[in-house]
Coordinates of C-alpha atoms in Angstrom, one line a residue:
M268 CA -7.4 -16.6 -26.1
G269 CA -3.9 -15.3 -25.7
T270 CA -1.1 -14.8 -28.3
T271 CA 2.7 -14.2 -27.9
A272 CA 4.3 -10.8 -28.0
Q273 CA 6.4 -11.9 -30.9
A274 CA 3.4 -12.1 -33.1
A275 CA 1.6 -8.9 -34.7
K276 CA 1.5 -7.5 -31.1
T277 CA -2.3 -7.4 -31.2
I278 CA -5.0 -9.6 -29.7
S279 CA -8.6 -10.2 -30.1
L280 CA -10.8 -8.7 -27.3
K281 CA -14.1 -9.9 -28.7
V282 CA -14.7 -12.0 -25.6
Y283 CA -14.9 -8.8 -23.8
G284 CA -17.3 -7.1 -26.2
I285 CA -14.6 -5.1 -28.0
T286 CA -14.8 -5.7 -31.6
H287 CA -12.1 -3.4 -33.2
D288 CA -8.5 -4.5 -33.8
N289 CA -6.8 -1.2 -32.8
V290 CA -5.1 -2.9 -29.9
K291 CA -1.6 -2.7 -29.0
Y292 CA -0.6 -5.9 -27.2
Q293 CA 2.2 -6.4 -24.7
L294 CA 4.4 -3.4 -25.8
S295 CA 7.6 -2.9 -24.1
S296 CA 8.2 -0.2 -21.5
D297 CA 10.2 1.8 -24.0
E298 CA 7.6 1.6 -26.6
L299 CA 4.8 2.9 -24.2
H300 CA 7.2 5.7 -23.0
R301 CA 7.7 6.8 -26.6
I302 CA 4.0 6.6 -27.5
T303 CA 3.1 8.6 -24.4
L304 CA 5.5 11.4 -25.4
E305 CA 4.2 11.4 -29.0
K306 CA 0.6 11.8 -27.9
G307 CA 1.7 14.7 -25.7
M308 CA 0.5 12.8 -22.6
G309 CA 3.7 13.2 -20.6
Q310 CA 7.3 14.6 -20.4
E311 CA 10.7 13.0 -20.1
S312 CA 12.6 14.0 -17.0
S313 CA 16.3 14.7 -16.8
L314 CA 16.6 11.4 -14.9
G315 CA 15.0 9.5 -17.9
A316 CA 11.7 8.7 -16.1
L317 CA 8.4 9.5 -17.8
A318 CA 6.5 12.3 -16.1
V319 CA 2.7 12.2 -16.2
N320 CA -0.2 14.1 -14.7
T321 CA -3.1 12.0 -13.7
G322 CA -5.5 14.7 -14.1
E323 CA -8.6 15.3 -11.7
F324 CA -7.6 12.6 -9.3
T325 CA -4.1 12.3 -7.8
G326 CA -5.1 9.7 -5.2
R327 CA -7.6 6.9 -4.6
S328 CA -11.4 7.9 -4.1
P329 CA -12.4 5.4 -1.3
Q330 CA -16.0 6.6 -1.4
D331 CA -16.2 5.5 -5.1
R332 CA -14.9 2.0 -4.6
F333 CA -17.7 -0.7 -4.9
I334 CA -18.1 -4.4 -4.7
V335 CA -20.8 -6.3 -6.6
K336 CA -23.1 -7.8 -4.0
D337 CA -23.8 -11.4 -5.3
E338 CA -23.9 -15.1 -4.2
I339 CA -20.2 -15.1 -3.6
T340 CA -19.8 -11.8 -1.7
E341 CA -23.2 -11.4 0.1
D342 CA -22.6 -13.3 3.3
K343 CA -18.8 -12.8 3.4
V344 CA -17.9 -9.2 2.6
W345 CA -18.0 -6.7 5.6
W346 CA -20.4 -4.3 4.0
G347 CA -20.5 -0.6 5.0
N348 CA -18.8 2.8 4.0
I349 CA -15.6 1.0 3.0
N350 CA -17.1 -2.0 1.1
I351 CA -20.1 -0.4 -0.7
P352 CA -22.5 -2.8 -2.3
F353 CA -23.3 -2.5 -6.1
E354 CA -26.2 -4.3 -7.8
P355 CA -25.1 -6.9 -10.4
S356 CA -27.5 -5.5 -13.0
K357 CA -26.1 -2.0 -12.6
F358 CA -22.7 -3.4 -13.0
D359 CA -23.6 -5.3 -16.2
A360 CA -25.2 -2.1 -17.7
L361 CA -22.3 0.0 -16.7
Y362 CA -19.7 -2.5 -18.0
D363 CA -21.5 -2.5 -21.5
K364 CA -21.4 1.4 -21.5
V365 CA -17.6 1.4 -20.9
I366 CA -16.9 -1.3 -23.5
A367 CA -19.0 0.8 -26.0
Y368 CA -16.7 3.7 -25.2
L369 CA -13.6 1.7 -25.5
N370 CA -14.7 0.3 -28.9
E371 CA -13.9 3.8 -30.2
K372 CA -10.5 4.0 -28.7
E373 CA -7.0 2.8 -29.4
L374 CA -6.3 0.3 -26.6
F375 CA -3.2 -1.0 -24.8
V376 CA -3.4 -4.5 -23.4
R377 CA -1.1 -6.3 -21.1
D378 CA -1.0 -9.9 -19.8
A379 CA 0.7 -10.3 -16.5
Y380 CA 0.3 -12.0 -13.2
V381 CA 0.2 -11.6 -9.4
C382 CA 1.7 -13.6 -6.5
A383 CA 5.3 -14.5 -6.8
D384 CA 4.7 -17.9 -5.2
P385 CA 3.7 -20.3 -8.1
E386 CA 1.2 -22.1 -5.8
Y387 CA -0.8 -18.9 -5.7
R388 CA -0.1 -17.4 -9.1
T389 CA -3.1 -15.6 -10.6
N390 CA -3.1 -14.5 -14.2
I391 CA -4.5 -11.1 -15.1
R392 CA -5.3 -9.1 -18.3
V393 CA -5.2 -5.3 -18.1
I394 CA -7.1 -3.3 -20.8
N395 CA -6.0 0.4 -20.8
E396 CA -7.2 3.4 -22.7
Y397 CA -3.8 5.3 -22.0
P398 CA -0.3 4.1 -22.9
W399 CA 1.2 5.2 -19.7
S400 CA -1.5 3.3 -17.6
N401 CA -0.5 0.2 -19.4
M402 CA 3.2 1.0 -18.6
F403 CA 2.2 1.3 -15.0
A404 CA 0.8 -2.2 -15.3
H405 CA 4.1 -3.4 -16.8
N406 CA 5.9 -1.9 -13.9
M407 CA 3.7 -3.1 -11.1
F408 CA 2.6 -6.6 -12.0
L409 CA 4.7 -9.5 -12.5
R410 CA 5.9 -10.1 -15.9
P411 CA 5.4 -13.5 -17.8
T412 CA 8.1 -14.9 -20.1
E413 CA 7.6 -15.2 -23.7
S414 CA 6.9 -18.9 -23.4
E415 CA 4.3 -18.3 -20.7
L416 CA 2.5 -15.8 -23.0
A417 CA 1.8 -18.7 -25.3
G418 CA -1.7 -19.9 -24.5
F419 CA -2.1 -17.2 -21.7
D420 CA -5.4 -17.7 -19.9
P421 CA -6.4 -14.7 -17.7
E422 CA -8.4 -15.3 -14.6
W423 CA -9.1 -11.6 -13.7
T424 CA -9.4 -8.7 -16.1
V425 CA -8.8 -5.0 -15.4
V426 CA -10.9 -2.7 -17.6
N427 CA -9.4 0.8 -17.2
A428 CA -11.2 3.8 -18.9
P429 CA -9.9 7.1 -17.3
G430 CA -11.7 9.2 -20.0
F431 CA -15.2 7.5 -19.4
K432 CA -17.5 9.5 -16.9
A433 CA -20.5 7.7 -15.5
D434 CA -23.9 9.2 -15.0
P435 CA -24.6 8.7 -11.2
E436 CA -28.3 8.9 -11.7
K437 CA -28.4 6.2 -14.3
D438 CA -25.4 4.2 -13.4
G439 CA -25.6 3.9 -9.6
T440 CA -22.3 5.4 -8.9
R441 CA -21.8 8.3 -6.3
Q442 CA -20.2 10.5 -9.0
H443 CA -18.6 10.2 -12.4
N444 CA -15.6 8.0 -11.3
F445 CA -15.7 4.6 -10.0
A446 CA -13.7 1.4 -9.2
I447 CA -15.9 -1.7 -9.0
L448 CA -15.0 -5.4 -8.2
N449 CA -17.2 -8.2 -9.6
F450 CA -16.1 -11.5 -8.1
T451 CA -18.5 -13.5 -10.3
R452 CA -17.3 -12.1 -13.5
K453 CA -13.8 -11.6 -12.1
I454 CA -13.5 -8.1 -13.5
A455 CA -12.1 -4.8 -12.0
L456 CA -13.9 -2.0 -13.7
I457 CA -12.3 1.4 -13.4
G458 CA -13.5 4.6 -15.0
G459 CA -13.4 8.4 -14.7
T460 CA -10.0 8.6 -12.9
G461 CA -6.4 8.5 -14.3
Y462 CA -4.9 7.7 -11.0
T463 CA -3.0 4.6 -11.6
G464 CA -3.0 3.3 -8.0
E465 CA -6.7 2.3 -8.6
I466 CA -5.4 -0.4 -11.0
K467 CA -3.1 -2.1 -8.6
K468 CA -5.4 -1.6 -5.6
G469 CA -8.3 -3.1 -7.4
I470 CA -6.3 -6.4 -7.8
F471 CA -5.0 -6.2 -4.2
S472 CA -8.6 -5.8 -2.9
A473 CA -9.6 -9.0 -4.9
L474 CA -6.7 -11.0 -3.4
N475 CA -7.6 -9.8 0.1
F476 CA -10.9 -11.6 -0.5
I477 CA -9.7 -14.7 -2.4
L478 CA -6.5 -15.6 -0.5
P479 CA -8.0 -15.9 3.0
V480 CA -11.3 -17.3 2.1
D481 CA -10.0 -20.0 -0.4
K482 CA -6.3 -20.4 0.3
S483 CA -5.8 -19.7 4.0
V484 CA -3.2 -17.0 3.1
L485 CA -3.0 -13.9 5.1
P486 CA -2.9 -10.8 2.6
M487 CA -1.1 -7.9 4.0
H488 CA -0.6 -4.2 3.2
C489 CA 3.0 -4.3 4.1
S490 CA 6.6 -4.2 2.7
A491 CA 9.2 -7.1 3.4
N492 CA 12.8 -7.8 3.2
L493 CA 15.2 -10.6 3.9
G494 CA 18.4 -10.6 6.0
E495 CA 21.6 -12.4 5.3
D496 CA 20.6 -15.2 7.8
G497 CA 17.5 -15.8 5.9
D498 CA 15.2 -13.9 8.4
T499 CA 12.2 -12.1 7.0
A500 CA 11.0 -8.8 8.4
I501 CA 7.5 -7.3 7.6
F502 CA 6.7 -3.6 7.6
F503 CA 3.0 -2.7 8.0
G504 CA 2.0 0.9 7.6
L505 CA -0.3 3.3 5.8
S506 CA 0.7 5.7 3.0
G507 CA 3.4 8.0 4.1
T508 CA 4.8 6.1 7.2
G509 CA 7.8 4.8 5.5
K510 CA 7.0 1.3 4.3
T511 CA 9.0 1.6 1.0
T512 CA 11.8 3.7 2.5
L513 CA 12.4 1.5 5.5
S514 CA 12.2 -1.9 3.8
T515 CA 14.6 -0.7 0.9
D516 CA 17.8 -1.4 2.9
P517 CA 21.2 -2.0 1.2
D518 CA 22.0 -4.5 3.9
R519 CA 18.9 -6.7 3.2
K520 CA 17.3 -7.9 0.1
L521 CA 13.9 -6.3 -0.9
I522 CA 11.1 -8.8 -1.2
G523 CA 8.5 -6.1 -2.0
D524 CA 7.2 -2.7 -1.0
D525 CA 3.4 -2.9 -0.6
E526 CA 1.5 -6.1 -0.9
H527 CA 2.3 -9.6 0.3
G528 CA 0.8 -12.9 1.4
W529 CA 1.8 -14.9 4.5
T530 CA 1.3 -18.6 3.7
P531 CA 0.5 -21.6 5.9
K532 CA 4.1 -22.7 5.2
N533 CA 5.4 -19.6 7.1
S534 CA 6.6 -18.0 3.9
V535 CA 6.0 -14.5 2.7
F536 CA 5.5 -13.6 -1.1
N537 CA 5.1 -10.5 -3.0
F538 CA 2.0 -10.0 -4.9
E539 CA 3.7 -7.5 -7.3
G540 CA 6.4 -7.0 -9.5
G541 CA 7.3 -3.4 -8.8
C542 CA 7.2 -0.5 -6.4
Y543 CA 5.0 2.6 -6.1
A544 CA 6.7 5.0 -3.8
K545 CA 5.9 8.4 -2.6
V546 CA 8.5 11.0 -3.7
I547 CA 7.5 14.0 -1.7
N548 CA 10.8 15.5 -0.4
L549 CA 12.8 12.7 -1.9
S550 CA 16.6 13.2 -1.8
K551 CA 19.4 11.2 -3.1
E552 CA 21.2 11.4 0.3
N553 CA 18.4 10.0 2.4
E554 CA 16.8 7.5 0.1
P555 CA 19.4 6.6 -2.5
E556 CA 18.0 3.3 -3.6
I557 CA 14.6 4.9 -4.4
Y558 CA 16.3 7.9 -6.2
G559 CA 18.3 5.6 -8.1
A560 CA 15.3 3.7 -9.3
I561 CA 14.0 6.9 -11.0
K562 CA 15.3 6.3 -14.5
K563 CA 14.2 5.2 -18.0
G564 CA 11.2 2.8 -17.4
A565 CA 9.9 4.6 -14.2
I566 CA 6.8 6.8 -14.2
L567 CA 6.7 9.9 -12.1
E568 CA 3.2 11.1 -11.2
N569 CA 2.1 14.7 -10.6
V570 CA 5.5 16.1 -10.0
I571 CA 6.8 19.5 -11.3
L572 CA 9.6 19.7 -13.8
D573 CA 11.6 22.8 -14.8
D574 CA 12.4 23.7 -18.4
D575 CA 15.4 21.3 -18.3
G576 CA 13.2 18.4 -17.0
N577 CA 14.6 18.6 -13.5
V578 CA 12.1 17.4 -10.8
D579 CA 11.3 19.5 -7.8
F580 CA 10.6 16.9 -5.2
E581 CA 9.5 19.4 -2.7
D582 CA 6.7 21.0 -4.9
T583 CA 3.4 20.0 -3.8
S584 CA 1.4 22.4 -6.0
I585 CA -0.4 19.5 -7.7
T586 CA -0.7 17.1 -4.7
Q587 CA 1.1 16.0 -1.6
N588 CA 0.8 12.5 -3.1
T589 CA 3.5 12.7 -5.8
R590 CA 4.6 9.1 -6.8
V591 CA 6.9 7.0 -8.8
S592 CA 6.2 3.5 -10.1
Y593 CA 9.2 1.3 -11.2
P594 CA 9.7 -2.4 -11.9
I595 CA 11.4 -4.0 -8.8
Y596 CA 14.5 -4.8 -10.7
H597 CA 15.4 -1.1 -10.7
I598 CA 16.5 -1.9 -7.1
D599 CA 19.9 -3.6 -7.1
N600 CA 19.5 -5.6 -3.9
I601 CA 16.4 -7.7 -4.4
Q602 CA 15.2 -11.2 -3.5
E603 CA 14.6 -13.3 -6.5
P604 CA 12.0 -14.8 -6.7
S605 CA 10.2 -12.3 -4.4
I606 CA 9.6 -14.9 -1.6
G607 CA 11.0 -15.0 2.0
E608 CA 10.9 -17.7 4.6
N609 CA 11.4 -17.5 8.5
V610 CA 9.4 -14.4 9.6
K611 CA 11.2 -13.1 12.6
N612 CA 10.2 -9.5 13.0
I613 CA 7.2 -7.4 12.4
F614 CA 7.1 -3.5 12.3
F615 CA 4.0 -1.5 12.7
L616 CA 4.8 2.0 11.3
T617 CA 3.0 5.0 12.3
A618 CA 3.5 8.8 11.6
D619 CA 2.2 10.1 15.1
A620 CA 1.7 13.8 14.5
F621 CA 0.8 14.2 18.1
G622 CA 4.4 13.3 19.0
V623 CA 3.6 11.1 22.0
L624 CA 4.3 7.6 20.9
P625 CA 7.8 6.2 21.4
P626 CA 10.1 6.0 18.4
I627 CA 10.3 2.3 19.0
S628 CA 8.6 0.1 21.4
K629 CA 8.0 -3.7 21.8
L630 CA 4.5 -5.1 21.7
T631 CA 2.9 -8.1 23.6
P632 CA 0.8 -10.4 21.4
A633 CA -2.4 -8.7 22.7
Q634 CA -1.0 -5.1 21.9
A635 CA 0.0 -6.4 18.5
A636 CA -3.5 -7.5 17.8
Y637 CA -4.9 -4.2 19.1
H638 CA -2.6 -2.1 17.1
F639 CA -3.1 -4.1 14.0
I640 CA -6.9 -3.9 14.1
S641 CA -6.6 -0.1 14.9
G642 CA -4.1 0.8 12.2
Y643 CA -3.2 4.2 13.5
T644 CA -1.5 7.2 11.9
A645 CA -2.3 10.8 11.8
K646 CA -3.3 13.5 9.3
V647 CA -1.3 16.8 9.6
A648 CA -2.4 20.3 8.8
G649 CA -2.6 21.0 5.0
T650 CA -2.8 17.4 3.7
E651 CA -6.6 17.6 3.5
A652 CA -9.1 20.4 3.3
G653 CA -10.2 21.4 6.8
V654 CA -7.3 19.8 8.6
V655 CA -5.7 22.6 10.6
E656 CA -4.2 20.6 13.5
P657 CA -3.1 16.8 13.9
Q658 CA -6.0 14.4 13.7
P659 CA -5.8 10.7 14.4
S660 CA -6.5 8.4 11.4
F661 CA -7.4 4.8 11.8
S662 CA -7.5 2.3 9.0
A663 CA -8.1 -1.2 10.2
C664 CA -5.3 -3.8 9.4
F665 CA -3.3 -0.9 8.1
G666 CA -5.3 -1.1 4.9
A667 CA -9.0 -0.8 5.5
P668 CA -9.9 0.5 2.1
F669 CA -8.7 -2.8 0.5
M670 CA -10.0 -5.2 3.0
P671 CA -13.3 -6.9 1.8
L672 CA -13.6 -9.1 4.9
H673 CA -14.2 -8.0 8.6
P674 CA -10.8 -6.8 10.1
A675 CA -11.3 -9.4 12.9
K676 CA -10.7 -12.1 10.4
Y677 CA -7.3 -10.7 9.3
A678 CA -6.4 -10.0 12.9
E679 CA -7.2 -13.5 13.9
M680 CA -5.1 -14.9 11.1
L681 CA -2.2 -12.5 11.9
S682 CA -2.4 -13.4 15.7
K683 CA -2.3 -17.1 14.9
K684 CA 0.7 -16.8 12.5
M685 CA 2.7 -14.5 15.0
K686 CA 2.3 -17.1 17.7
E687 CA 3.3 -20.1 15.4
A688 CA 6.3 -18.2 14.1
G689 CA 7.3 -16.7 17.6
V690 CA 8.0 -13.3 16.0
D691 CA 8.8 -10.1 17.8
V692 CA 6.4 -7.2 17.0
W693 CA 7.6 -3.6 17.3
L694 CA 5.8 -0.3 17.1
I695 CA 7.8 2.4 15.1
N696 CA 6.9 6.1 15.3
T697 CA 8.2 7.8 12.2
G698 CA 6.2 10.9 13.0
W699 CA 7.0 13.7 15.5
T700 CA 9.2 14.2 18.5
G701 CA 9.6 17.0 21.0
G702 CA 6.0 18.1 20.5
P703 CA 3.2 17.8 18.1
Y704 CA 3.2 18.7 14.4
G705 CA 4.0 22.5 14.2
V706 CA 6.0 22.3 17.4
G707 CA 8.1 19.4 17.4
T708 CA 10.3 18.0 14.5
R709 CA 10.0 14.9 12.4
M710 CA 11.9 11.9 13.6
K711 CA 15.3 11.7 11.9
L712 CA 15.4 8.9 9.3
K713 CA 18.9 7.9 10.5
Y714 CA 17.6 7.3 13.9
T715 CA 14.6 5.2 12.7
R716 CA 17.0 3.1 10.6
A717 CA 19.3 2.6 13.5
M718 CA 16.4 1.4 15.7
I719 CA 15.1 -1.0 13.1
T720 CA 18.6 -2.4 12.5
A721 CA 19.1 -2.8 16.3
A722 CA 15.8 -4.7 16.5
L723 CA 16.6 -7.0 13.6
S724 CA 20.1 -7.8 15.0
G725 CA 18.9 -8.4 18.7
E726 CA 21.0 -5.5 19.9
L727 CA 17.9 -4.1 21.9
G728 CA 18.4 -6.8 24.4
L729 CA 16.1 -9.2 26.3
Y730 CA 13.1 -7.6 27.8
S731 CA 13.7 -6.6 31.5
Y732 CA 13.0 -3.6 33.8
D733 CA 16.8 -2.7 33.3
T734 CA 16.5 -2.6 29.6
Y735 CA 12.9 -1.4 29.0
H736 CA 10.4 1.1 30.3
I737 CA 6.8 0.6 30.4
H738 CA 4.9 3.7 28.8
S739 CA 2.5 4.9 31.5
V740 CA -0.3 5.7 29.0
F741 CA 0.2 3.2 26.2
G742 CA 1.5 0.3 28.1
V743 CA 4.3 -0.4 25.5
A744 CA 7.8 -1.4 26.4
Q745 CA 10.3 1.3 25.4
P746 CA 14.0 0.4 25.2
R747 CA 16.2 2.5 27.4
E748 CA 19.2 2.4 25.0
C749 CA 19.7 1.8 21.4
P750 CA 23.0 1.8 19.4
G751 CA 23.2 4.9 17.2
V752 CA 20.3 6.8 18.9
P753 CA 20.6 9.4 21.7
T754 CA 19.0 8.1 24.8
S755 CA 16.9 11.2 25.1
V756 CA 15.2 10.6 21.8
L757 CA 14.0 7.2 23.1
S758 CA 11.6 8.8 25.7
P759 CA 9.0 11.0 24.0
R760 CA 8.0 12.5 27.3
A761 CA 11.6 13.8 27.9
T762 CA 11.7 15.4 24.4
W763 CA 8.8 17.6 25.3
N764 CA 10.3 19.4 28.4
D765 CA 6.7 19.8 29.5
D766 CA 5.2 16.8 31.4
Q767 CA 1.7 18.3 31.8
A768 CA 1.4 19.1 28.1
Y769 CA 2.7 15.7 27.0
Y770 CA 0.4 13.7 29.2
T771 CA -2.6 15.8 28.3
T772 CA -1.8 15.1 24.6
A773 CA -1.0 11.5 25.2
F774 CA -4.4 10.8 27.0
K775 CA -6.1 12.7 24.1
L776 CA -4.6 10.3 21.6
S777 CA -5.4 7.3 24.0
N778 CA -9.1 8.1 24.1
A779 CA -9.1 8.4 20.3
F780 CA -7.8 4.9 20.2
R781 CA -10.4 3.6 22.5
E782 CA -13.3 5.4 20.8
N783 CA -12.2 4.0 17.5
F784 CA -12.0 0.5 18.8
K785 CA -15.5 0.4 20.2
K786 CA -16.7 -0.9 16.8
F787 CA -14.4 -3.9 17.1
E788 CA -15.0 -4.8 20.8
S789 CA -17.6 -7.3 20.1
Y790 CA -15.3 -9.3 17.9
A791 CA -12.2 -8.9 20.1
S792 CA -11.2 -11.1 22.9
E793 CA -10.8 -9.7 26.5
E794 CA -7.0 -10.2 26.1
I795 CA -6.9 -8.1 23.0
R796 CA -9.0 -5.4 24.5
R797 CA -6.6 -5.2 27.3
G798 CA -3.8 -4.6 24.8
G799 CA -5.1 -0.9 24.3
P800 CA -3.9 2.2 26.0
Q801 CA -5.1 3.6 29.3
R802 CA -8.3 5.7 29.5
Y803 CA -8.3 9.3 30.9
A804 CA -11.6 11.2 31.5
F805 CA -11.1 15.0 31.0

């Protein structure tokens, strides 16, 4: 069914119902860049990267993500407002409508694969309406060699039609946009949205079902890097907490920035072949590796350019969620292939807008399981309509929108792997200090980097009363000293200069943790439940 890129650069799509031959197959990044500019669908920035506007949607739409409920998924998926069921007959009818729409469009097709470990490699084919969407697929998925393209057999297919709008009453969607996974037909069907993140997250969600169910691999929404001694570090965190920034370390080789699997062999492999980083307030000084990756071959999304093509990274007039995608080889210090052994440290990243969590703390196994299931970060004023003060935000396993199984399944697998590997687990607050958002200040990146470096090197010392303080609300162990960090910064209470206000806010967040965890209590052991914070009744 496949052909090589050296042929006429076209491919038959009749097996999908597409009958025309106006298909551009396996175009290079440079060719897709050029075509996007020729079609007036993007601009070239002064850094050489392509800049596009994704249109109506500048982020994922979680309420419009569906999974077809069939024999494969019916008894395994954790159905609810995250994994919304979709009827097989409705999917088939909608798929046919999308294909009829694409039969009248020039198409861009790419064969690629996911999972850097050959044992778990999964071939995918991506069919795009827009050239820059296909360039995104080139950047984000792993790129087969010319010889691998000969006889390429895709296991999964992504059908991406941003210009197609569904009719909710007839098609069974909530509104005109949709992202639907069908595990029987092995199709990710995306329409009505130009936001490219739906493409990669569709395949990520599929792997989050397939790998634990069929392969005993723990899929993780995390970044990872490798030290000179061969030790692997994993960074969990929701969008905006610093996964990409903190794992991109000049002294450690980058394995990947967003999606990984932890195998029964205690190795970690990247699902992807690129990075998809937030660029809000990006600077060359603070994040030189990411800044340097923004060049020809990269795609900037929803940024503002001046007349000379210069990017204003502070401009959020389109969205707070400005992004760049680039192939991983745009980063100099990478691990090839994207596989790491010997997991030694796990970091849970949270941007605590309440300013009460320690900037770094060490977790017990029970606390680690509790915080993993909780997946806490915070929303700050202005990021969403109606948000006028900090609000706690919980996303199970630091990636609930992409997790088809019950969170307890992933937490159980993580706990087992942590114990087997004997890892140290750390909670890192990349959010606020000295008060909540609007009062305090954001934790300095150089301090966070210093704390992570100290944890990785063992400089934080063995746990004891002399070296650590137990937080009176959250029960986590705060180091009393850390190289490169002022001692006063390590105690969030001390940075407030108002004990009463601090503890009132800390217990407010504590109660939010406990309220959120109620839906998981019946699945969690007594040990894990004890890993949570103290309760305070106002």
